[in-house]
Amino acid sequence: MTDFGTIAGKVVVITGGARGIGLATATALQALGARIAIGDIDETTVKESGAARGFDVYDRLDVTDHQSFDAFLDEVERRLGPIDVLINNAGIMPTGRVVDEPDKITRRILDINVYGVILGSKLAIGRMLPRGRGHVINIASLAGETHIPGLATYNASKHAVLGFTDTLREEYRGTGLRFSSVLPTLTRTELGSGVTGPKLLRPAEPEEIADAITKLIVEPRSKVRITAMAGIISQVVGLLPQSVGDAIGRALGAQSAFLDDVDSDARKAYENRVRE
Protein backbone atom coordinates (compact mmCIF):
# COMPACT_ATOMS: atom_id res chain seq x y z
CA MET A 1 0.00 0.00 0.00
CA THR A 2 1.35 3.41 -1.00
CA ASP A 3 2.36 5.53 1.99
CA PHE A 4 1.50 9.08 0.95
CA GLY A 5 2.51 10.30 4.39
CA THR A 6 6.11 10.45 3.20
CA ILE A 7 5.22 13.43 1.01
CA ALA A 8 4.49 15.69 3.98
CA GLY A 9 7.18 18.34 4.35
CA LYS A 10 8.86 17.70 1.00
CA VAL A 11 9.86 20.79 -0.97
CA VAL A 12 8.49 20.38 -4.49
CA VAL A 13 9.17 22.72 -7.41
CA ILE A 14 6.91 22.58 -10.47
CA THR A 15 7.56 24.46 -13.70
CA GLY A 16 4.63 25.43 -15.88
CA GLY A 17 2.60 25.39 -12.67
CA ALA A 18 0.06 28.11 -13.42
CA ARG A 19 -2.47 25.80 -15.07
CA GLY A 20 -3.14 22.32 -16.39
CA ILE A 21 -1.10 19.33 -15.24
CA GLY A 22 1.31 21.50 -13.28
CA LEU A 23 -1.42 23.17 -11.23
CA ALA A 24 -3.29 19.89 -10.68
CA THR A 25 -0.09 18.28 -9.42
CA ALA A 26 0.74 21.19 -7.12
CA THR A 27 -2.76 21.07 -5.66
CA ALA A 28 -2.63 17.31 -5.07
CA LEU A 29 0.79 17.42 -3.43
CA GLN A 30 -0.11 20.38 -1.23
CA ALA A 31 -3.11 18.40 0.06
CA LEU A 32 -0.64 15.73 1.20
CA GLY A 33 1.49 18.22 3.10
CA ALA A 34 4.19 19.09 0.56
CA ARG A 35 5.62 22.60 0.43
CA ILE A 36 4.90 23.86 -3.06
CA ALA A 37 6.74 26.27 -5.35
CA ILE A 38 5.33 26.91 -8.82
CA GLY A 39 6.91 28.91 -11.60
CA ASP A 40 5.50 29.91 -14.96
CA ILE A 41 6.28 32.30 -17.81
CA ASP A 42 2.73 33.69 -17.39
CA GLU A 43 3.39 35.93 -14.40
CA THR A 44 -0.19 37.08 -13.92
CA THR A 45 -1.71 33.60 -13.95
CA VAL A 46 0.98 31.98 -11.81
CA LYS A 47 0.51 34.60 -9.12
CA GLU A 48 -3.27 34.29 -9.26
CA SER A 49 -3.10 30.48 -9.07
CA GLY A 50 -0.50 30.47 -6.31
CA ALA A 51 -2.24 33.05 -4.15
CA ALA A 52 -5.66 31.41 -4.55
CA ARG A 53 -4.33 28.08 -3.30
CA GLY A 54 -1.88 29.34 -0.72
CA PHE A 55 1.23 27.83 -2.27
CA ASP A 56 4.51 28.70 -0.57
CA VAL A 57 6.29 30.23 -3.58
CA TYR A 58 4.79 31.36 -6.88
CA ASP A 59 6.49 33.62 -9.36
CA ARG A 60 7.45 34.19 -12.97
CA LEU A 61 9.92 31.64 -14.34
CA ASP A 62 11.42 31.46 -17.81
CA VAL A 63 12.74 27.91 -18.10
CA THR A 64 14.79 28.87 -21.16
CA ASP A 65 16.81 31.47 -19.24
CA HIS A 66 19.60 30.24 -16.97
CA GLN A 67 19.55 33.30 -14.73
CA SER A 68 15.77 33.15 -14.29
CA PHE A 69 15.76 29.43 -13.46
CA ASP A 70 18.76 29.61 -11.13
CA ALA A 71 17.37 32.63 -9.26
CA PHE A 72 13.98 30.94 -8.88
CA LEU A 73 15.52 27.80 -7.35
CA ASP A 74 17.72 29.95 -5.09
CA GLU A 75 14.63 31.78 -3.83
CA VAL A 76 12.81 28.50 -3.20
CA GLU A 77 15.72 27.11 -1.16
CA ARG A 78 16.13 30.38 0.72
CA ARG A 79 12.48 30.35 1.77
CA LEU A 80 11.66 26.65 2.03
CA GLY A 81 14.94 24.77 2.35
CA PRO A 82 16.59 22.17 0.11
CA ILE A 83 14.58 21.05 -2.92
CA ASP A 84 13.43 17.45 -2.69
CA VAL A 85 11.62 17.16 -6.03
CA LEU A 86 11.83 19.14 -9.26
CA ILE A 87 9.03 18.50 -11.76
CA ASN A 88 9.98 19.84 -15.19
CA ASN A 89 6.46 20.26 -16.52
CA ALA A 90 6.63 23.40 -18.68
CA GLY A 91 5.97 22.62 -22.32
CA ILE A 92 4.08 23.77 -25.41
CA MET A 93 2.39 21.91 -28.27
CA PRO A 94 1.65 23.95 -31.39
CA THR A 95 0.04 21.82 -34.11
CA GLY A 96 0.32 21.78 -37.88
CA ARG A 97 2.43 20.51 -40.75
CA VAL A 98 6.13 21.06 -40.22
CA VAL A 99 6.56 22.78 -43.58
CA ASP A 100 4.22 25.50 -42.34
CA GLU A 101 5.92 25.87 -38.96
CA PRO A 102 7.84 29.15 -38.64
CA ASP A 103 11.45 28.80 -37.50
CA LYS A 104 10.61 30.94 -34.49
CA ILE A 105 8.04 28.36 -33.34
CA THR A 106 10.38 25.43 -33.99
CA ARG A 107 13.01 27.04 -31.79
CA ARG A 108 10.45 27.95 -29.15
CA ILE A 109 9.22 24.35 -28.88
CA LEU A 110 12.77 23.03 -28.55
CA ASP A 111 13.83 25.80 -26.17
CA ILE A 112 10.99 25.15 -23.74
CA ASN A 113 10.39 21.42 -24.13
CA VAL A 114 14.02 20.29 -24.40
CA TYR A 115 16.45 22.97 -23.24
CA GLY A 116 14.18 23.96 -20.35
CA VAL A 117 14.13 20.35 -19.12
CA ILE A 118 17.88 19.96 -19.52
CA LEU A 119 18.60 23.28 -17.80
CA GLY A 120 16.27 22.58 -14.90
CA SER A 121 17.70 19.09 -14.43
CA LYS A 122 21.27 20.39 -14.42
CA LEU A 123 20.50 23.07 -11.86
CA ALA A 124 18.64 20.61 -9.64
CA ILE A 125 21.38 17.98 -9.86
CA GLY A 126 23.95 20.56 -8.78
CA ARG A 127 21.92 21.21 -5.63
CA MET A 128 20.96 17.61 -4.92
CA LEU A 129 24.27 15.80 -5.46
CA PRO A 130 26.04 17.19 -2.35
CA ARG A 131 23.10 16.04 -0.22
CA GLY A 132 22.91 12.61 -1.83
CA ARG A 133 19.16 12.80 -2.34
CA GLY A 134 16.57 14.30 -4.66
CA HIS A 135 14.17 13.39 -7.43
CA VAL A 136 13.88 14.97 -10.89
CA ILE A 137 10.64 14.16 -12.70
CA ASN A 138 10.44 15.17 -16.35
CA ILE A 139 7.05 15.37 -18.03
CA ALA A 140 7.41 13.78 -21.46
CA SER A 141 4.51 12.34 -23.46
CA LEU A 142 3.41 9.16 -25.15
CA ALA A 143 4.22 11.18 -28.27
CA GLY A 144 7.83 10.58 -27.26
CA GLU A 145 7.40 6.88 -28.03
CA THR A 146 5.59 7.27 -31.32
CA HIS A 147 5.15 9.57 -34.31
CA ILE A 148 2.03 11.65 -34.83
CA PRO A 149 1.46 13.76 -37.96
CA GLY A 150 0.93 17.40 -37.08
CA LEU A 151 3.28 17.20 -34.09
CA ALA A 152 6.65 16.58 -35.71
CA THR A 153 8.71 19.02 -33.64
CA TYR A 154 6.72 18.30 -30.48
CA ASN A 155 7.29 14.56 -31.00
CA ALA A 156 11.01 15.20 -31.43
CA SER A 157 11.13 17.23 -28.24
CA LYS A 158 9.48 14.50 -26.19
CA HIS A 159 11.71 11.78 -27.67
CA ALA A 160 14.60 13.96 -26.49
CA VAL A 161 13.20 14.26 -22.96
CA LEU A 162 12.90 10.47 -22.68
CA GLY A 163 16.44 9.85 -23.90
CA PHE A 164 17.84 12.57 -21.66
CA THR A 165 16.06 11.32 -18.54
CA ASP A 166 17.04 7.68 -19.11
CA THR A 167 20.66 8.75 -19.51
CA LEU A 168 20.61 10.73 -16.26
CA ARG A 169 19.22 7.69 -14.47
CA GLU A 170 22.32 5.72 -15.41
CA GLU A 171 24.80 8.60 -15.17
CA TYR A 172 23.87 9.22 -11.53
CA ARG A 173 23.16 5.66 -10.44
CA GLY A 174 24.32 5.13 -6.86
CA THR A 175 24.29 8.82 -5.93
CA GLY A 176 20.94 8.76 -4.14
CA LEU A 177 19.29 10.83 -6.87
CA ARG A 178 16.22 9.59 -8.75
CA PHE A 179 15.12 10.39 -12.31
CA SER A 180 11.73 9.62 -13.79
CA SER A 181 9.74 10.32 -16.95
CA VAL A 182 5.97 10.76 -17.05
CA LEU A 183 4.27 9.95 -20.36
CA PRO A 184 0.69 11.27 -20.51
CA THR A 185 -1.70 10.64 -23.37
CA LEU A 186 -3.72 13.60 -24.69
CA THR A 187 -5.00 15.35 -21.57
CA ARG A 188 -7.98 17.63 -20.99
CA THR A 189 -6.03 20.84 -20.55
CA GLU A 190 -5.68 23.99 -22.61
CA LEU A 191 -2.74 22.34 -24.40
CA GLY A 192 -5.15 19.75 -25.82
CA SER A 193 -7.97 22.16 -26.64
CA GLY A 194 -9.67 21.65 -30.01
CA VAL A 195 -8.14 18.20 -30.47
CA THR A 196 -10.05 14.93 -30.48
CA GLY A 197 -7.87 12.02 -29.44
CA PRO A 198 -7.41 8.81 -31.40
CA LYS A 199 -10.33 6.38 -31.52
CA LEU A 200 -10.71 3.98 -28.58
CA LEU A 201 -8.44 6.15 -26.40
CA ARG A 202 -10.11 8.55 -23.99
CA PRO A 203 -8.27 11.73 -23.00
CA ALA A 204 -6.80 11.77 -19.49
CA GLU A 205 -7.82 14.25 -16.83
CA PRO A 206 -5.04 16.42 -15.34
CA GLU A 207 -5.87 14.96 -11.93
CA GLU A 208 -4.96 11.50 -13.26
CA ILE A 209 -1.52 12.74 -14.22
CA ALA A 210 -1.19 14.42 -10.83
CA ASP A 211 -2.11 11.18 -9.11
CA ALA A 212 0.51 9.26 -11.11
CA ILE A 213 3.18 11.83 -10.25
CA THR A 214 2.24 11.67 -6.58
CA LYS A 215 2.67 7.89 -6.55
CA LEU A 216 5.95 8.26 -8.44
CA ILE A 217 7.36 10.49 -5.69
CA VAL A 218 6.51 7.89 -3.06
CA GLU A 219 7.60 4.87 -5.12
CA PRO A 220 10.11 6.05 -7.75
CA ARG A 221 10.15 4.31 -11.15
CA SER A 222 11.92 5.17 -14.38
CA LYS A 223 8.68 5.70 -16.35
CA VAL A 224 4.95 5.89 -15.86
CA ARG A 225 2.43 5.99 -18.72
CA ILE A 226 -1.06 7.46 -18.43
CA THR A 227 -3.58 6.17 -19.31
CA ALA A 228 -2.73 2.50 -18.88
CA MET A 229 -4.51 1.55 -22.14
CA ALA A 230 -2.81 4.27 -24.17
CA GLY A 231 0.53 3.22 -22.70
CA ILE A 232 0.01 -0.42 -23.62
CA ILE A 233 -0.96 0.47 -27.18
CA SER A 234 2.07 2.73 -27.53
CA GLN A 235 4.44 0.02 -26.36
CA VAL A 236 2.85 -2.74 -28.43
CA VAL A 237 2.77 -0.68 -31.62
CA GLY A 238 6.45 0.13 -31.11
CA LEU A 239 7.28 -3.59 -31.20
CA LEU A 240 5.38 -4.30 -34.42
CA PRO A 241 6.76 -4.09 -37.97
CA GLN A 242 6.71 -0.49 -39.17
CA SER A 243 3.99 -0.99 -41.77
CA VAL A 244 1.69 -2.69 -39.26
CA GLY A 245 2.28 -0.10 -36.54
CA ASP A 246 1.66 2.76 -38.97
CA ALA A 247 -1.53 1.11 -40.23
CA ILE A 248 -2.83 0.78 -36.67
CA GLY A 249 -2.08 4.45 -36.04
CA ARG A 250 -4.01 5.45 -39.16
CA ALA A 251 -6.92 3.19 -38.18
CA LEU A 252 -7.08 4.95 -34.80
CA GLY A 253 -7.19 8.33 -36.53
CA ALA A 254 -3.70 9.54 -35.65
CA GLN A 255 -3.10 10.65 -39.25
CA SER A 256 -5.60 13.49 -38.97
CA ALA A 257 -6.19 14.04 -35.23
CA PHE A 258 -3.67 16.90 -35.03
CA LEU A 259 -4.15 18.17 -38.57
CA ASP A 260 -7.46 18.16 -40.45
CA ASP A 261 -9.58 17.18 -37.44
CA VAL A 262 -8.44 20.04 -35.20
CA ASP A 263 -11.14 22.52 -34.21
CA SER A 264 -9.24 25.67 -35.06
CA ASP A 265 -11.69 28.00 -33.33
CA ALA A 266 -11.53 26.04 -30.07
CA ARG A 267 -7.75 25.92 -30.26
CA LYS A 268 -7.12 29.50 -31.38
CA ALA A 269 -6.58 31.04 -27.93
CA TYR A 270 -3.98 28.43 -26.96
CA GLU A 271 -2.12 28.60 -30.27
CA ASN A 272 -1.97 32.38 -30.09
CA ARG A 273 -0.64 32.33 -26.52
CA VAL A 274 2.17 29.83 -27.12
CA ARG A 275 3.21 31.48 -30.37
CA GLU A 276 3.73 34.91 -28.83
Short mmCIF file of C-alpha atoms in Angstrom, two decimals, residues 22 36 107 114 118 122 153 170 255 258:
data_model
loop_
_atom_site.label_atom_id
_atom_site.label_comp_id
_atom_site.label_asym_id
_atom_site.label_seq_id
_atom_site.Cartn_x
_atom_site.Cartn_y
_atom_site.Cartn_z
CA GLY A 22 1.31 21.50 -13.28
CA ILE A 36 4.90 23.86 -3.06
CA ARG A 107 13.01 27.04 -31.79
CA VAL A 114 14.02 20.29 -24.40
CA ILE A 118 17.88 19.96 -19.52
CA LYS A 122 21.27 20.39 -14.42
CA THR A 153 8.71 19.02 -33.64
CA GLU A 170 22.32 5.72 -15.41
CA GLN A 255 -3.10 10.65 -39.25
CA PHE A 258 -3.67 16.90 -35.03
#
